[in-house]
Amino acid sequence: MTVLCTGYEPFGDHDVNPSGEVAEALDGRTVAGHEGVGRVLHVAFGAAEDRMADLIDEHDPAAVVATGLAAGRSAVCVERVAINVADTVGVPDNDGNDPVDERLDPTGPDARRSTLPVRETVEACLAAGVPARVSNSAGTHLCNGILYRTLALLEGTDTPAGFLHLPATPEQAATAASEGEATRGGSVQPSLPRTLDERAVELAFETALGSDGGRSPPS
Ligand code: PCA
């Protein structure tokens, strides 16, 4: 079987998006005893969710971990919930969609809970030396949207799915700082190396499925 990891292409002010790079790095790697499938999603409402539906159909994954960039956050954020709201808060998606206070699904529930073991994933990350925390808001941009739709697609199945928001990379933070006031005592945004992002995603799958994908008999 496979495990499916998605990330995103660059968007807004960001020239790179570590989430897409993490997905590409995991593609073809054995993760939690399964073949990793890593794909980069277009940052566009509708298109990204439809691609996710196609990927789930095509690969029938044992678990899904979607990821996205959350510049400014200081740790990997394991999202607990997705809400039925689409609002880009002034950062239109890459197709120019700029929803304000819309519902993702007019008839859907107000929220859907991640089906990953959220707290245990954070514990596993922290034990492995990866800064991480539970987050109670994935925002209202596309990352929240993909989590909401993925959970809807997998409702009623036993396929765990969730979302990890990733901080900026050190390179992104340095670039932003070089355009700012760091040389005059100004601040620098928090960052995390991509290798730690990759480890966090692997640990999310391992925590959900077991390190061998749940294939070894219970001892
Ligand atoms: N982050 C955005 C959308 C794409 C991405 O990488 C978000 O947090 O919603």
mmCIF file of C-alpha atoms and ligand atoms in Angstrom:
data_model
loop_
_atom_site.group_PDB
_atom_site.id
_atom_site.type_symbol
_atom_site.label_atom_id
_atom_site.label_comp_id
_atom_site.label_asym_id
_atom_site.label_seq_id
_atom_site.Cartn_x
_atom_site.Cartn_y
_atom_site.Cartn_z
ATOM 1 C CA MET A 1 0.000 0.000 0.000
ATOM 2 C CA THR A 2 0.948 3.641 -0.131
ATOM 3 C CA VAL A 3 0.939 6.627 2.166
ATOM 4 C CA LEU A 4 0.062 9.950 0.579
ATOM 5 C CA CYS A 5 1.812 13.193 1.490
ATOM 6 C CA THR A 6 0.916 16.430 -0.230
ATOM 7 C CA GLY A 7 2.504 19.879 -0.101
ATOM 8 C CA TYR A 8 1.963 23.079 -2.041
ATOM 9 C CA GLU A 9 3.666 25.137 -4.702
ATOM 10 C CA PRO A 10 4.846 28.681 -3.764
ATOM 11 C CA PHE A 11 2.102 31.282 -3.248
ATOM 12 C CA GLY A 12 1.664 34.856 -2.117
ATOM 13 C CA ASP A 13 4.997 36.500 -1.216
ATOM 14 C CA HIS A 14 6.791 33.161 -0.910
ATOM 15 C CA ASP A 15 9.259 32.218 -3.671
ATOM 16 C CA VAL A 16 9.572 28.692 -2.306
ATOM 17 C CA ASN A 17 7.269 26.453 -0.325
ATOM 18 C CA PRO A 18 8.957 23.886 1.931
ATOM 19 C CA SER A 19 5.776 21.803 2.052
ATOM 20 C CA GLY A 20 6.002 20.972 -1.646
ATOM 21 C CA GLU A 21 9.702 20.180 -1.254
ATOM 22 C CA VAL A 22 8.941 17.841 1.642
ATOM 23 C CA ALA A 23 6.313 16.024 -0.427
ATOM 24 C CA GLU A 24 8.784 15.620 -3.293
ATOM 25 C CA ALA A 25 11.482 14.356 -0.902
ATOM 26 C CA LEU A 26 9.159 11.689 0.511
ATOM 27 C CA ASP A 27 7.985 10.504 -2.899
ATOM 28 C CA GLY A 28 9.245 6.951 -3.431
ATOM 29 C CA ARG A 29 10.687 6.667 0.091
ATOM 30 C CA THR A 30 9.505 3.823 2.336
ATOM 31 C CA VAL A 31 7.490 5.467 5.110
ATOM 32 C CA ALA A 32 5.872 3.492 7.919
ATOM 33 C CA GLY A 33 6.396 0.328 5.868
ATOM 34 C CA HIS A 34 4.553 1.726 2.845
ATOM 35 C CA GLU A 35 5.560 3.356 -0.400
ATOM 36 C CA GLY A 36 5.498 7.118 0.023
ATOM 37 C CA VAL A 37 3.603 9.038 -2.644
ATOM 38 C CA GLY A 38 4.456 12.747 -2.470
ATOM 39 C CA ARG A 39 2.668 15.294 -4.634
ATOM 40 C CA VAL A 40 2.731 19.074 -4.963
ATOM 41 C CA LEU A 41 -0.705 20.706 -5.147
ATOM 42 C CA HIS A 42 -1.651 23.851 -7.045
ATOM 43 C CA VAL A 43 -2.514 26.650 -4.602
ATOM 44 C CA ALA A 44 -6.070 27.119 -5.828
ATOM 45 C CA PHE A 45 -9.402 26.518 -4.143
ATOM 46 C CA GLY A 46 -11.261 23.786 -5.989
ATOM 47 C CA ALA A 47 -8.281 22.542 -8.022
ATOM 48 C CA ALA A 48 -6.292 21.434 -4.962
ATOM 49 C CA GLU A 49 -9.237 19.633 -3.397
ATOM 50 C CA ASP A 50 -10.135 17.925 -6.675
ATOM 51 C CA ARG A 51 -6.523 16.786 -7.093
ATOM 52 C CA MET A 52 -6.611 15.351 -3.585
ATOM 53 C CA ALA A 53 -9.747 13.378 -4.495
ATOM 54 C CA ASP A 54 -8.021 12.034 -7.616
ATOM 55 C CA LEU A 55 -4.868 11.104 -5.674
ATOM 56 C CA ILE A 56 -6.879 9.199 -3.066
ATOM 57 C CA ASP A 57 -8.751 7.354 -5.817
ATOM 58 C CA GLU A 58 -5.553 6.557 -7.687
ATOM 59 C CA HIS A 59 -3.314 5.499 -4.793
ATOM 60 C CA ASP A 60 -5.780 4.174 -2.175
ATOM 61 C CA PRO A 61 -3.415 5.293 0.611
ATOM 62 C CA ALA A 62 -3.267 3.758 4.085
ATOM 63 C CA ALA A 63 -2.974 7.286 5.519
ATOM 64 C CA VAL A 64 -2.897 10.867 4.245
ATOM 65 C CA VAL A 65 -0.772 13.687 5.627
ATOM 66 C CA ALA A 66 -1.203 17.009 3.865
ATOM 67 C CA THR A 67 1.264 19.803 4.597
ATOM 68 C CA GLY A 68 1.527 23.520 3.970
ATOM 69 C CA LEU A 69 3.658 26.512 4.834
ATOM 70 C CA ALA A 70 2.736 28.693 7.795
ATOM 71 C CA ALA A 71 5.472 31.335 7.840
ATOM 72 C CA GLY A 72 5.779 32.893 11.266
ATOM 73 C CA ARG A 73 4.969 29.730 13.192
ATOM 74 C CA SER A 74 7.843 28.523 15.342
ATOM 75 C CA ALA A 75 7.231 24.758 15.250
ATOM 76 C CA VAL A 76 5.579 22.024 13.219
ATOM 77 C CA CYS A 77 1.875 22.438 13.925
ATOM 78 C CA VAL A 78 -0.235 19.286 13.930
ATOM 79 C CA GLU A 79 -3.686 20.604 13.146
ATOM 80 C CA ARG A 80 -6.546 19.317 15.266
ATOM 81 C CA VAL A 81 -9.478 20.636 13.256
ATOM 82 C CA ALA A 82 -10.633 22.078 9.924
ATOM 83 C CA ILE A 83 -13.479 24.594 9.828
ATOM 84 C CA ASN A 84 -16.111 25.151 7.151
ATOM 85 C CA VAL A 85 -14.760 28.577 6.162
ATOM 86 C CA ALA A 86 -12.868 29.891 3.137
ATOM 87 C CA ASP A 87 -11.318 33.334 3.596
ATOM 88 C CA THR A 88 -7.939 34.194 2.103
ATOM 89 C CA VAL A 89 -7.470 37.199 4.405
ATOM 90 C CA GLY A 90 -6.011 39.286 1.577
ATOM 91 C CA VAL A 91 -3.674 36.635 0.079
ATOM 92 C CA PRO A 92 -5.517 35.429 -3.053
ATOM 93 C CA ASP A 93 -4.748 31.913 -4.240
ATOM 94 C CA ASN A 94 -2.643 31.378 -7.370
ATOM 95 C CA ASP A 95 -5.745 31.468 -9.606
ATOM 96 C CA GLY A 96 -6.833 34.800 -8.150
ATOM 97 C CA ASN A 97 -9.638 33.377 -6.002
ATOM 98 C CA ASP A 98 -10.108 35.611 -2.979
ATOM 99 C CA PRO A 99 -13.051 34.293 -0.936
ATOM 100 C CA VAL A 100 -14.285 36.334 1.997
ATOM 101 C CA ASP A 101 -16.192 34.600 4.786
ATOM 102 C CA GLU A 102 -17.490 31.817 2.506
ATOM 103 C CA ARG A 103 -18.427 28.260 3.452
ATOM 104 C CA LEU A 104 -16.297 25.517 1.902
ATOM 105 C CA ASP A 105 -19.354 23.274 1.760
ATOM 106 C CA PRO A 106 -22.761 24.948 2.025
ATOM 107 C CA THR A 107 -24.305 21.839 3.558
ATOM 108 C CA GLY A 108 -21.278 20.478 5.433
ATOM 109 C CA PRO A 109 -20.657 20.493 9.182
ATOM 110 C CA ASP A 110 -19.032 23.551 10.751
ATOM 111 C CA ALA A 111 -15.884 21.600 11.544
ATOM 112 C CA ARG A 112 -14.182 18.264 11.000
ATOM 113 C CA ARG A 113 -11.617 16.795 13.387
ATOM 114 C CA SER A 114 -8.321 15.375 12.160
ATOM 115 C CA THR A 115 -8.293 11.587 12.277
ATOM 116 C CA LEU A 116 -4.549 11.449 12.949
ATOM 117 C CA PRO A 117 -3.524 10.750 16.538
ATOM 118 C CA VAL A 118 -2.729 14.441 16.979
ATOM 119 C CA ARG A 119 -1.330 14.528 20.513
ATOM 120 C CA GLU A 120 0.687 11.344 20.032
ATOM 121 C CA THR A 121 2.195 12.748 16.825
ATOM 122 C CA VAL A 122 3.346 15.831 18.696
ATOM 123 C CA GLU A 123 4.769 13.635 21.474
ATOM 124 C CA ALA A 124 6.663 11.559 18.889
ATOM 125 C CA CYS A 125 8.067 14.695 17.260
ATOM 126 C CA LEU A 126 9.178 16.167 20.566
ATOM 127 C CA ALA A 127 10.801 12.857 21.600
ATOM 128 C CA ALA A 128 12.712 12.878 18.290
ATOM 129 C CA GLY A 129 13.928 16.439 18.828
ATOM 130 C CA VAL A 130 11.542 18.040 16.340
ATOM 131 C CA PRO A 131 9.839 21.185 17.711
ATOM 132 C CA ALA A 132 6.100 20.592 17.346
ATOM 133 C CA ARG A 133 2.786 21.459 18.929
ATOM 134 C CA VAL A 134 -0.920 20.816 18.593
ATOM 135 C CA SER A 135 -2.630 23.655 16.727
ATOM 136 C CA ASN A 136 -6.307 24.423 17.094
ATOM 137 C CA SER A 137 -6.551 26.485 13.915
ATOM 138 C CA ALA A 138 -5.347 25.689 10.408
ATOM 139 C CA GLY A 139 -6.484 29.179 9.388
ATOM 140 C CA THR A 140 -9.076 29.770 6.663
ATOM 141 C CA HIS A 141 -6.894 29.586 3.546
ATOM 142 C CA LEU A 142 -6.290 26.554 1.378
ATOM 143 C CA CYS A 143 -4.584 24.448 4.046
ATOM 144 C CA ASN A 144 -7.704 24.454 6.172
ATOM 145 C CA GLY A 145 -9.681 23.793 2.985
ATOM 146 C CA ILE A 146 -7.677 20.746 1.966
ATOM 147 C CA LEU A 147 -7.935 19.288 5.463
ATOM 148 C CA TYR A 148 -11.715 19.812 5.490
ATOM 149 C CA ARG A 149 -12.166 18.201 2.067
ATOM 150 C CA THR A 150 -9.757 15.318 2.736
ATOM 151 C CA LEU A 151 -11.584 14.445 5.940
ATOM 152 C CA ALA A 152 -14.890 14.552 4.038
ATOM 153 C CA LEU A 153 -13.512 12.282 1.311
ATOM 154 C CA LEU A 154 -12.326 9.733 3.866
ATOM 155 C CA GLU A 155 -15.306 9.929 6.206
ATOM 156 C CA GLY A 156 -16.552 6.460 7.088
ATOM 157 C CA THR A 157 -13.242 4.803 6.144
ATOM 158 C CA ASP A 158 -10.491 3.731 8.524
ATOM 159 C CA THR A 159 -7.877 5.784 6.663
ATOM 160 C CA PRO A 160 -6.385 8.363 9.030
ATOM 161 C CA ALA A 161 -5.813 11.827 7.605
ATOM 162 C CA GLY A 162 -4.526 15.101 8.904
ATOM 163 C CA PHE A 163 -2.521 18.205 8.266
ATOM 164 C CA LEU A 164 0.871 19.551 9.358
ATOM 165 C CA HIS A 165 1.672 23.243 9.029
ATOM 166 C CA LEU A 166 5.413 23.803 8.558
ATOM 167 C CA PRO A 167 7.422 26.893 9.567
ATOM 168 C CA ALA A 168 9.561 28.784 7.081
ATOM 169 C CA THR A 169 12.979 27.320 6.288
ATOM 170 C CA PRO A 170 16.153 28.995 7.633
ATOM 171 C CA GLU A 171 16.898 30.144 4.062
ATOM 172 C CA GLN A 172 13.470 31.789 3.779
ATOM 173 C CA ALA A 173 13.920 33.461 7.149
ATOM 174 C CA ALA A 174 17.385 34.731 6.178
ATOM 175 C CA THR A 175 16.132 36.062 2.849
ATOM 176 C CA ALA A 176 13.228 37.845 4.502
ATOM 177 C CA ALA A 177 15.567 39.215 7.174
ATOM 178 C CA SER A 178 18.012 40.515 4.560
ATOM 179 C CA GLU A 179 15.155 42.532 3.071
ATOM 180 C CA GLY A 180 14.178 43.783 6.534
ATOM 181 C CA GLU A 181 15.846 45.468 9.476
ATOM 182 C CA ALA A 182 17.867 42.566 10.944
ATOM 183 C CA THR A 183 21.181 44.434 10.519
ATOM 184 C CA ARG A 184 19.739 47.237 12.646
ATOM 185 C CA GLY A 185 18.441 45.045 15.445
ATOM 186 C CA GLY A 186 15.153 44.062 13.831
ATOM 187 C CA SER A 187 13.499 40.681 14.225
ATOM 188 C CA VAL A 188 13.891 37.476 12.198
ATOM 189 C CA GLN A 189 11.005 35.077 11.679
ATOM 190 C CA PRO A 190 11.233 31.594 13.257
ATOM 191 C CA SER A 191 12.350 28.750 10.997
ATOM 192 C CA LEU A 192 12.978 25.015 10.847
ATOM 193 C CA PRO A 193 15.284 22.992 8.553
ATOM 194 C CA ARG A 194 13.462 20.921 5.962
ATOM 195 C CA THR A 195 15.019 17.690 7.241
ATOM 196 C CA LEU A 196 13.071 18.175 10.476
ATOM 197 C CA ASP A 197 9.874 18.822 8.500
ATOM 198 C CA GLU A 198 10.443 15.527 6.673
ATOM 199 C CA ARG A 199 11.002 13.716 9.956
ATOM 200 C CA ALA A 200 7.782 15.182 11.362
ATOM 201 C CA VAL A 201 5.785 13.888 8.391
ATOM 202 C CA GLU A 202 7.374 10.430 8.694
ATOM 203 C CA LEU A 203 6.559 10.412 12.407
ATOM 204 C CA ALA A 204 2.957 11.409 11.674
ATOM 205 C CA PHE A 205 2.590 8.362 9.423
ATOM 206 C CA GLU A 206 4.449 6.085 11.844
ATOM 207 C CA THR A 207 2.314 7.235 14.758
ATOM 208 C CA ALA A 208 -0.882 6.642 12.792
ATOM 209 C CA LEU A 209 0.110 3.280 11.291
ATOM 210 C CA GLY A 210 3.026 1.900 13.333
ATOM 211 C CA SER A 211 6.606 2.058 12.076
ATOM 212 C CA ASP A 212 6.035 -1.005 9.864
ATOM 213 C CA GLY A 213 2.591 0.113 8.748
ATOM 214 C CA GLY A 214 0.852 -2.108 11.305
ATOM 215 C CA ARG A 215 1.941 -5.338 9.635
ATOM 216 C CA SER A 216 3.846 -6.944 12.501
ATOM 217 C CA PRO A 217 1.741 -9.130 14.819
ATOM 218 C CA PRO A 218 1.093 -7.664 18.284
ATOM 219 C CA SER A 219 3.768 -8.895 20.762
HETATM 220 N N1 PCA B 1 -0.006 27.493 3.025
HETATM 221 C C1 PCA B 1 -1.296 28.135 2.873
HETATM 222 C C2 PCA B 1 -1.826 27.649 1.580
HETATM 223 C C3 PCA B 1 -0.683 27.014 0.865
HETATM 224 C C4 PCA B 1 0.363 26.871 1.888
HETATM 225 O O1 PCA B 1 1.441 26.272 1.757
HETATM 226 C C5 PCA B 1 -2.176 27.912 4.091
HETATM 227 O O2 PCA B 1 -1.642 27.853 5.206
HETATM 228 O O3 PCA B 1 -3.388 27.827 3.952
#
